[in-house]
Coordinates of C-alpha atoms (C1' of nucleotides) in Angstrom, one line a residue:
Chain A
M1 CA 0.0 0.0 0.0
A2 CA 1.2 3.4 -0.9
R3 CA 3.5 5.2 1.7
P4 CA 2.3 8.8 2.1
S5 CA 4.8 11.3 0.9
Q6 CA 5.1 15.0 -0.2
A7 CA 8.4 14.5 -2.0
K8 CA 6.9 14.4 -5.5
E9 CA 4.8 17.6 -4.9
N10 CA 7.8 19.4 -3.3
L11 CA 9.9 18.4 -6.4
I12 CA 7.3 19.9 -8.7
K13 CA 7.1 23.0 -6.8
A14 CA 10.9 23.4 -6.5
A15 CA 11.4 22.7 -10.2
Y16 CA 8.6 25.3 -11.0
D17 CA 10.2 28.0 -8.8
L18 CA 13.8 27.5 -9.8
I19 CA 13.2 27.3 -13.6
W20 CA 11.0 30.4 -13.5
E21 CA 13.5 32.2 -11.4
T22 CA 16.6 31.5 -13.4
S23 CA 16.4 29.1 -16.4
Y24 CA 16.0 25.5 -17.4
G25 CA 19.6 24.9 -18.2
A26 CA 20.9 26.7 -15.0
T27 CA 18.8 24.6 -12.9
S28 CA 20.4 21.2 -12.0
V29 CA 18.8 18.2 -10.6
D30 CA 21.0 18.7 -7.4
D31 CA 19.5 22.3 -7.1
I32 CA 16.0 20.9 -7.5
C33 CA 16.6 18.2 -4.8
A34 CA 18.2 20.7 -2.4
R35 CA 15.2 23.1 -2.8
A36 CA 12.7 20.3 -2.3
G37 CA 14.5 18.9 0.7
V38 CA 14.9 15.4 -0.9
R39 CA 17.7 13.2 -2.2
K40 CA 18.4 12.3 -5.7
G41 CA 17.3 8.7 -5.3
S42 CA 13.9 10.0 -4.5
F43 CA 14.0 12.3 -7.6
Y44 CA 14.6 9.5 -9.9
H45 CA 12.0 7.3 -8.1
F46 CA 9.3 9.8 -9.2
F47 CA 10.7 11.2 -12.4
E48 CA 12.6 9.8 -15.3
S49 CA 14.6 12.9 -15.9
K50 CA 14.5 16.7 -15.4
A51 CA 12.6 17.0 -18.6
H52 CA 9.8 14.7 -17.4
L53 CA 9.7 16.7 -14.1
T54 CA 9.4 19.9 -16.1
I55 CA 6.4 18.5 -18.0
A56 CA 4.9 17.7 -14.6
T57 CA 5.4 21.4 -13.5
L58 CA 3.6 22.6 -16.6
D59 CA 0.6 20.3 -15.8
A60 CA 0.7 21.6 -12.2
G61 CA 0.8 25.2 -13.3
R62 CA -2.2 24.6 -15.6
A63 CA -4.1 22.9 -12.8
K64 CA -3.4 25.9 -10.5
H65 CA -4.0 28.6 -13.0
F66 CA -6.9 27.6 -15.2
P67 CA -9.6 27.7 -12.7
E68 CA -8.6 31.3 -11.9
L69 CA -8.4 32.1 -15.6
N70 CA -11.8 30.6 -16.0
E71 CA -13.1 33.1 -13.5
I72 CA -11.4 36.0 -15.0
F73 CA -12.5 35.2 -18.5
S74 CA -16.0 34.0 -17.5
P75 CA -18.7 34.9 -20.0
L76 CA -20.5 36.4 -16.9
V77 CA -17.9 39.1 -16.7
P78 CA -18.3 42.2 -18.9
P79 CA -15.8 41.4 -21.8
L80 CA -13.4 44.4 -21.5
E81 CA -13.3 44.0 -17.7
R82 CA -11.8 40.5 -18.3
F83 CA -8.7 42.0 -19.7
V84 CA -8.5 44.5 -16.9
R85 CA -8.8 41.7 -14.3
F86 CA -6.4 39.5 -16.3
A87 CA -3.8 42.4 -16.0
G88 CA -4.4 42.4 -12.3
Y89 CA -3.9 38.8 -12.1
V90 CA -0.6 38.9 -14.0
L91 CA 0.6 41.8 -11.8
F92 CA -0.3 39.9 -8.7
Y93 CA 1.8 36.9 -9.5
Q94 CA 4.7 39.1 -10.9
Q95 CA 4.8 41.1 -7.6
E96 CA 4.6 37.9 -5.5
R97 CA 7.4 36.3 -7.3
L98 CA 9.4 39.5 -7.3
A99 CA 9.0 39.7 -3.5
L100 CA 10.3 36.2 -3.1
T101 CA 13.2 36.3 -5.5
G102 CA 14.3 39.9 -5.7
H103 CA 13.9 40.2 -9.4
V104 CA 11.1 40.2 -12.0
C105 CA 10.6 36.7 -13.4
G106 CA 8.3 37.3 -16.4
C107 CA 6.4 34.6 -18.0
A108 CA 7.7 31.2 -17.2
L109 CA 6.1 29.5 -20.2
S110 CA 7.6 32.0 -22.7
S111 CA 11.1 31.8 -21.1
L112 CA 11.0 28.1 -21.0
G113 CA 9.6 27.6 -24.5
S114 CA 12.0 30.0 -25.8
E115 CA 15.0 28.3 -24.2
V116 CA 14.1 24.8 -24.6
G117 CA 11.7 24.6 -27.5
S118 CA 14.1 23.8 -30.2
M119 CA 15.5 20.9 -28.2
D120 CA 12.7 19.2 -26.5
E121 CA 9.6 18.5 -28.5
L122 CA 7.5 17.3 -25.5
I123 CA 8.0 20.4 -23.5
R124 CA 7.4 22.5 -26.6
T125 CA 4.1 20.9 -27.5
H126 CA 2.9 21.3 -23.9
I127 CA 3.7 25.0 -23.9
I128 CA 1.9 25.4 -27.3
D129 CA -1.2 23.7 -25.9
I130 CA -1.3 26.1 -23.0
F131 CA -0.7 29.1 -25.3
S132 CA -3.7 27.8 -27.4
S133 CA -5.9 27.9 -24.4
H134 CA -4.9 31.5 -23.5
L135 CA -5.6 32.5 -27.0
R136 CA -9.2 31.2 -26.8
Y137 CA -9.8 33.1 -23.6
Y138 CA -8.7 36.3 -25.5
E139 CA -10.7 35.5 -28.6
S140 CA -13.9 34.7 -26.7
A141 CA -13.7 38.0 -24.8
I142 CA -13.0 39.9 -27.9
R143 CA -16.1 38.5 -29.7
D144 CA -18.2 39.1 -26.7
A145 CA -17.0 42.7 -26.5
A146 CA -17.8 43.1 -30.2
R147 CA -21.2 41.7 -29.9
E148 CA -21.9 44.3 -27.2
G149 CA -20.6 47.1 -29.5
L150 CA -17.8 48.0 -27.4
I151 CA -15.2 47.4 -29.9
D152 CA -14.8 46.9 -33.7
G153 CA -15.2 43.1 -34.2
T154 CA -13.3 42.6 -37.3
D155 CA -10.4 40.2 -37.2
A156 CA -10.9 38.9 -33.7
P157 CA -8.4 36.1 -34.1
L158 CA -5.6 38.4 -35.1
K159 CA -6.5 40.9 -32.3
A160 CA -6.3 38.0 -29.9
K161 CA -2.8 37.1 -31.1
M162 CA -1.8 40.8 -31.0
I163 CA -2.9 40.7 -27.2
Q164 CA -1.1 37.5 -26.6
H165 CA 2.1 38.7 -28.3
Y166 CA 2.0 42.0 -26.6
V167 CA 1.4 40.5 -23.1
Q168 CA 4.4 38.0 -23.5
G169 CA 6.7 40.7 -25.0
A170 CA 5.8 43.0 -22.0
L171 CA 6.6 40.2 -19.6
T172 CA 9.9 39.4 -21.2
H173 CA 10.8 43.0 -21.1
A174 CA 9.8 43.2 -17.4
R175 CA 12.1 40.3 -16.7
V176 CA 15.1 41.6 -18.8
L177 CA 14.8 45.2 -17.4
N178 CA 13.9 43.9 -13.9
D179 CA 11.2 46.5 -13.8
L180 CA 7.4 45.9 -13.5
T181 CA 6.5 49.1 -15.5
P182 CA 5.4 47.0 -18.5
V183 CA 3.1 44.9 -16.4
H184 CA 1.5 48.2 -14.8
D185 CA 0.8 49.4 -18.4
M186 CA -0.7 46.2 -19.5
A187 CA -4.4 46.8 -19.0
R188 CA -4.3 50.2 -20.7
S189 CA -2.3 48.9 -23.6
M190 CA -4.5 45.8 -24.0
L191 CA -7.6 48.1 -24.3
H192 CA -5.8 50.3 -26.6
I193 CA -4.9 47.4 -28.9
L194 CA -8.6 46.4 -28.8
G195 CA -9.6 49.9 -29.9
A196 CA -11.8 50.3 -26.8
K197 CA -13.1 53.9 -26.5
P198 CA -11.8 55.5 -23.3
D199 CA -15.2 56.1 -22.0
L200 CA -16.2 52.5 -22.3
I201 CA -13.2 51.2 -20.4
P202 CA -13.9 49.8 -16.9
A203 CA -12.0 51.4 -14.0
L204 CA -8.3 50.7 -14.3
S205 CA -7.5 49.8 -10.8
Chain B
M1 CA 53.6 42.7 -35.3
A2 CA 50.3 41.1 -35.4
R3 CA 49.9 37.7 -37.1
P4 CA 46.8 37.9 -39.3
S5 CA 44.0 35.5 -38.1
Q6 CA 40.2 35.1 -38.6
A7 CA 39.8 33.1 -35.4
K8 CA 38.3 35.9 -33.3
E9 CA 35.7 36.8 -35.8
N10 CA 34.9 33.2 -36.6
L11 CA 34.4 32.6 -32.8
I12 CA 32.1 35.6 -32.5
K13 CA 30.0 34.4 -35.5
A14 CA 29.9 30.8 -34.2
A15 CA 28.8 32.0 -30.8
Y16 CA 26.1 34.4 -32.2
D17 CA 24.7 31.5 -34.5
L18 CA 24.7 28.8 -31.8
I19 CA 23.3 30.8 -29.1
W20 CA 20.5 32.1 -31.2
E21 CA 19.7 28.8 -32.6
T22 CA 19.5 26.9 -29.3
S23 CA 20.3 28.7 -26.2
Y24 CA 23.1 30.2 -24.1
G25 CA 23.3 27.3 -21.6
A26 CA 23.1 24.7 -24.3
T27 CA 25.9 26.2 -26.1
S28 CA 29.3 24.9 -24.8
V29 CA 32.7 26.4 -25.3
D30 CA 33.6 23.1 -27.1
D31 CA 30.6 23.6 -29.4
I32 CA 31.6 27.2 -30.3
C33 CA 35.1 26.1 -31.1
A34 CA 33.9 23.3 -33.2
R35 CA 31.7 25.6 -35.3
A36 CA 34.4 28.2 -35.5
G37 CA 37.0 25.6 -36.5
V38 CA 39.5 26.6 -33.7
R39 CA 40.8 25.0 -30.7
K40 CA 40.1 25.8 -27.0
G41 CA 43.5 27.4 -26.5
S42 CA 42.7 29.9 -29.2
F43 CA 39.3 30.6 -27.6
Y44 CA 40.9 31.5 -24.3
H45 CA 43.5 33.5 -26.0
F46 CA 40.9 35.9 -27.3
F47 CA 38.2 35.7 -24.7
E48 CA 38.2 35.4 -20.9
S49 CA 35.2 33.3 -20.8
K50 CA 31.9 32.4 -22.8
A51 CA 30.2 35.4 -21.1
H52 CA 32.8 37.8 -22.5
L53 CA 32.4 36.3 -26.0
T54 CA 28.7 36.8 -25.7
I55 CA 29.2 40.5 -25.0
A56 CA 31.4 40.6 -28.1
T57 CA 28.6 38.9 -30.2
L58 CA 26.1 41.6 -28.9
D59 CA 28.5 44.3 -30.1
A60 CA 29.0 42.7 -33.4
G61 CA 25.3 42.3 -33.8
R62 CA 24.8 46.1 -33.0
A63 CA 27.6 46.9 -35.5
K64 CA 25.9 44.8 -38.2
H65 CA 22.2 45.7 -37.8
F66 CA 22.2 49.4 -36.6
P67 CA 23.3 50.8 -40.1
E68 CA 20.5 48.8 -41.6
L69 CA 18.0 50.0 -38.8
N70 CA 19.3 53.7 -39.5
E71 CA 18.2 53.2 -43.0
I72 CA 14.8 51.7 -42.2
F73 CA 14.0 54.4 -39.6
S74 CA 15.6 57.3 -41.4
P75 CA 13.6 60.5 -41.0
L76 CA 13.7 60.7 -44.9
V77 CA 11.4 57.7 -45.0
P78 CA 7.6 58.2 -44.6
P79 CA 7.0 57.4 -40.9
L80 CA 4.5 54.5 -41.3
E81 CA 6.5 53.0 -44.0
R82 CA 9.3 52.7 -41.5
F83 CA 7.2 50.0 -39.7
V84 CA 6.4 48.2 -42.8
R85 CA 10.1 48.1 -43.9
F86 CA 11.0 47.1 -40.4
A87 CA 8.6 44.2 -40.6
G88 CA 10.2 43.2 -43.9
Y89 CA 13.6 43.3 -42.4
V90 CA 12.7 41.2 -39.4
L91 CA 11.0 38.6 -41.8
F92 CA 14.0 38.5 -44.0
Y93 CA 16.3 37.6 -41.1
Q94 CA 13.9 35.1 -39.7
Q95 CA 13.5 33.4 -43.1
E96 CA 17.3 33.3 -43.6
R97 CA 17.8 31.8 -40.2
L98 CA 15.0 29.4 -40.7
A99 CA 16.6 28.2 -43.9
L100 CA 19.9 27.6 -42.2
T101 CA 18.7 26.0 -39.0
G102 CA 15.4 24.2 -39.9
H103 CA 13.5 26.0 -37.2
V104 CA 12.3 29.6 -36.5
C105 CA 14.8 31.3 -34.0
G106 CA 13.0 34.4 -32.9
C107 CA 14.7 37.4 -31.3
A108 CA 18.2 36.6 -30.1
L109 CA 18.3 39.5 -27.7
S110 CA 15.0 38.6 -26.1
S111 CA 15.8 34.9 -25.7
L112 CA 19.3 35.6 -24.4
G113 CA 18.1 38.3 -22.1
S114 CA 15.3 36.2 -20.7
E115 CA 17.6 33.2 -20.2
V116 CA 20.6 35.0 -18.8
G117 CA 19.5 38.3 -17.6
S118 CA 19.0 37.3 -13.9
M119 CA 22.5 35.7 -13.9
D120 CA 24.8 38.0 -15.7
E121 CA 24.6 41.7 -15.2
L122 CA 26.9 42.7 -18.0
I123 CA 25.0 40.8 -20.6
R124 CA 21.7 42.1 -19.2
T125 CA 22.8 45.8 -19.3
H126 CA 24.1 45.3 -22.8
I127 CA 20.8 43.9 -24.1
I128 CA 18.9 46.8 -22.2
D129 CA 21.0 49.3 -24.0
I130 CA 20.2 47.8 -27.4
F131 CA 16.5 47.7 -26.4
S132 CA 16.6 51.4 -25.6
S133 CA 17.9 52.2 -29.0
H134 CA 15.1 50.2 -30.8
L135 CA 12.6 52.1 -28.6
R136 CA 14.0 55.4 -29.8
Y137 CA 13.6 54.3 -33.4
Y138 CA 10.0 53.5 -32.8
E139 CA 9.3 56.7 -30.7
S140 CA 10.8 58.9 -33.4
A141 CA 8.7 57.3 -36.2
I142 CA 5.5 57.6 -34.1
R143 CA 6.1 61.3 -33.4
D144 CA 6.9 62.0 -37.1
A145 CA 3.6 60.1 -38.1
A146 CA 1.7 62.1 -35.6
R147 CA 3.1 65.4 -36.8
E148 CA 2.0 64.4 -40.4
G149 CA -1.5 63.7 -39.0
L150 CA -1.3 60.0 -39.9
I151 CA -2.0 58.8 -36.4
D152 CA -3.1 60.2 -33.0
G153 CA 0.0 61.4 -31.3
T154 CA -1.0 60.9 -27.7
D155 CA 1.2 58.9 -25.6
A156 CA 4.0 58.2 -28.1
P157 CA 6.3 56.6 -25.6
L158 CA 3.6 54.1 -24.4
K159 CA 2.7 53.2 -28.1
A160 CA 6.4 52.7 -28.8
K161 CA 6.7 50.3 -25.9
M162 CA 3.6 48.6 -27.1
I163 CA 5.1 48.1 -30.5
Q164 CA 8.4 46.9 -28.9
H165 CA 6.6 44.4 -26.6
Y166 CA 4.3 43.2 -29.4
V167 CA 7.2 42.6 -31.7
Q168 CA 9.1 40.6 -29.2
G169 CA 6.2 38.6 -28.2
A170 CA 5.5 37.8 -31.7
L171 CA 9.0 36.6 -32.3
T172 CA 8.9 34.5 -29.1
H173 CA 5.8 33.0 -30.4
A174 CA 7.2 32.3 -33.8
R175 CA 10.1 30.5 -32.1
V176 CA 8.1 28.4 -29.8
L177 CA 5.5 27.5 -32.4
N178 CA 8.2 27.1 -35.0
D179 CA 5.9 29.1 -37.3
L180 CA 6.5 32.4 -39.1
T181 CA 2.9 33.4 -39.2
P182 CA 3.3 35.9 -36.3
V183 CA 6.2 37.5 -38.3
H184 CA 4.0 37.7 -41.4
D185 CA 1.3 39.5 -39.3
M186 CA 3.8 42.0 -37.9
A187 CA 3.4 45.0 -40.3
R188 CA -0.4 44.9 -40.2
S189 CA -0.5 44.4 -36.4
M190 CA 2.0 47.3 -35.7
L191 CA -0.1 49.7 -37.9
H192 CA -3.3 48.6 -36.1
I193 CA -1.6 49.2 -32.7
L194 CA -0.6 52.7 -34.0
G195 CA -4.2 53.3 -35.0
A196 CA -3.3 54.1 -38.6
K197 CA -6.3 54.3 -40.8
P198 CA -6.4 51.5 -43.5
D199 CA -6.3 54.0 -46.3
L200 CA -3.2 55.6 -45.0
I201 CA -1.2 52.5 -44.7
P202 CA 1.6 52.1 -47.4
A203 CA 1.4 48.9 -49.5
L204 CA 1.9 45.9 -47.4
S205 CA 4.4 43.8 -49.3
Chain C
dA1 C1' 3.3 -10.6 13.2
dA2 C1' 4.5 -11.0 8.5
dA3 C1' 4.4 -9.7 3.9
dA4 C1' 3.8 -6.4 0.3
dT5 C1' 4.3 -2.0 -1.5
dA6 C1' 6.3 2.5 -1.9
dC7 C1' 9.7 5.8 -0.4
dT8 C1' 14.3 7.0 0.9
dT9 C1' 19.3 7.1 0.6
dG10 C1' 24.0 8.9 -0.9
dA11 C1' 28.1 6.7 -2.6
dC12 C1' 29.2 5.7 -6.9
dT13 C1' 29.9 5.9 -12.1
dA14 C1' 30.6 8.0 -16.5
dA15 C1' 30.4 11.9 -19.2
dA16 C1' 30.3 16.7 -19.9
dC17 C1' 32.3 20.9 -19.2
dA18 C1' 35.3 25.2 -18.2
dG19 C1' 39.6 26.6 -18.2
dT20 C1' 45.0 26.0 -18.0
dC21 C1' 49.5 25.6 -19.8
dA22 C1' 54.0 24.9 -21.8
dA23 C1' 55.5 24.3 -26.1
dC24 C1' 55.4 25.3 -31.0
dA25 C1' 54.4 28.1 -35.3
dA26 C1' 53.6 32.1 -38.2
dC27 C1' 54.2 36.7 -39.4
dC28 C1' 56.6 41.0 -39.5
dA29 C1' 60.1 44.5 -38.3
dC30 C1' 64.9 45.4 -38.1
Chain D
dG1 C1' 68.8 35.7 -40.6
dT2 C1' 67.2 37.0 -36.1
dG3 C1' 64.3 38.5 -32.6
dG4 C1' 59.8 40.0 -31.1
dT5 C1' 55.0 39.6 -31.1
dT6 C1' 50.9 37.1 -31.8
dG7 C1' 48.3 33.1 -32.6
dT8 C1' 47.7 28.0 -32.1
dT9 C1' 47.6 23.7 -30.0
dG10 C1' 45.2 19.6 -27.3
dA11 C1' 46.5 16.9 -23.2
dC12 C1' 45.5 17.8 -18.9
dT13 C1' 43.1 19.2 -14.5
dG14 C1' 39.4 19.9 -11.5
dT15 C1' 34.5 20.5 -11.2
dT16 C1' 30.0 19.9 -12.4
dT17 C1' 26.3 17.0 -13.9
dA18 C1' 22.9 13.3 -14.8
dG19 C1' 21.7 9.1 -13.7
dT20 C1' 22.3 4.2 -11.1
dC21 C1' 21.9 1.1 -7.5
dA22 C1' 21.7 -2.1 -3.7
dA23 C1' 20.2 -1.7 0.7
dG24 C1' 17.3 0.2 4.2
dT25 C1' 12.9 2.2 6.1
dA26 C1' 8.0 3.4 6.6
dT27 C1' 3.4 2.4 5.8
dT28 C1' -0.4 -0.5 5.0
dT29 C1' -2.8 -4.9 4.1
dT30 C1' -3.4 -9.6 5.1

DNA sequence: AAAATACTTGACTAAACAGTCAACAACCAC
DNA sequence: GTGGTTGTTGACTGTTTAGTCAAGTATTTT
């Protein structure tokens, strides 16, 4: 019968944190074990390799964040407000991670995908799948906003991609500059990209 | 008297190519030497470390690209056309690199900065400096376009940042998805972000 | 109490890696 | 032709790294 253990979850959390803070390549199996408080034998009991653990961190991240994104992008939320709330959600996690690490960490998926994407097909396709989900949140909100006459509805898919690319570029910049200004500008910029009229924009908190 | 040698230039080019193709961490000194066709003793004769060589690649990239960017963003070029030409310039280099490597490589600065920025301050500040220059190209073009009545001139600095973040997000996506579609969409999207009226947009080639 | 299952360990192995070094070679000035 | 300067070499060293393994331990079921 199974012997209860937190080792697996601790390894996933440790890998998630370390890879996001620095990079995939700079994060060794020993580093992850040290952060998780387990020994290498345990690591390899649960995971075939660092790459397999990384896939588990992506799945854990999805499990953690998608319920929250479902709330933010719920069809019950006024469409443009979804983007404002989303900007708040991004800022919240960036500030939290900044407090823990001392520097802005940006988008974990984007950094990981960029670094590892040409060398590990499994990690790459997992990230692409998550990116596709994000894109559908944006598209749905854009269509709903157009239906309410809040914005011009032409080319919703392209606008969704603009939003997605802009958000990730802003997070990458925040990380490189070690400065949250791009994240603070996010709500306003997304609404600008969508062509929302200023008087129709919900309060930017 | 100096003994003529191409070793240094070959090392710089090799490092530039390999780091852009894969990543900083996945590129070893041995890899660079193999690609450059020199031995490790020569590597360390010219460069103190891989990090120092990377700084040299950033300087070389700047020397190569800035004359071209000066032409693209010349005040003699109609402002909105500068963005269209810039998109063409980005596409050209992405297609060239795709042909050489078999996969989309995205923005070398962005990838490198994201991967290494929290661990090497010298590399980070070099990249930030280059980013600042790019931003000034965008701002200048935006102000010129506003002066000509082509776009709304409010908040030129924020729009320049939107452009910059969007461009880098698009390139990161192109790299992760291994698909140039985001780069093909770039001209159109940048002009949309700037709020350019369709009839004022120069021909999208 | 015994057996089965799952978790834990850290020394160990082999490979990868950054960086060093003394010696040699090529080029140019004198 | 000689001496000075610069470039080249690859075996070598020490460290880092991923991954293995036999043995031990903890938990649960029978």
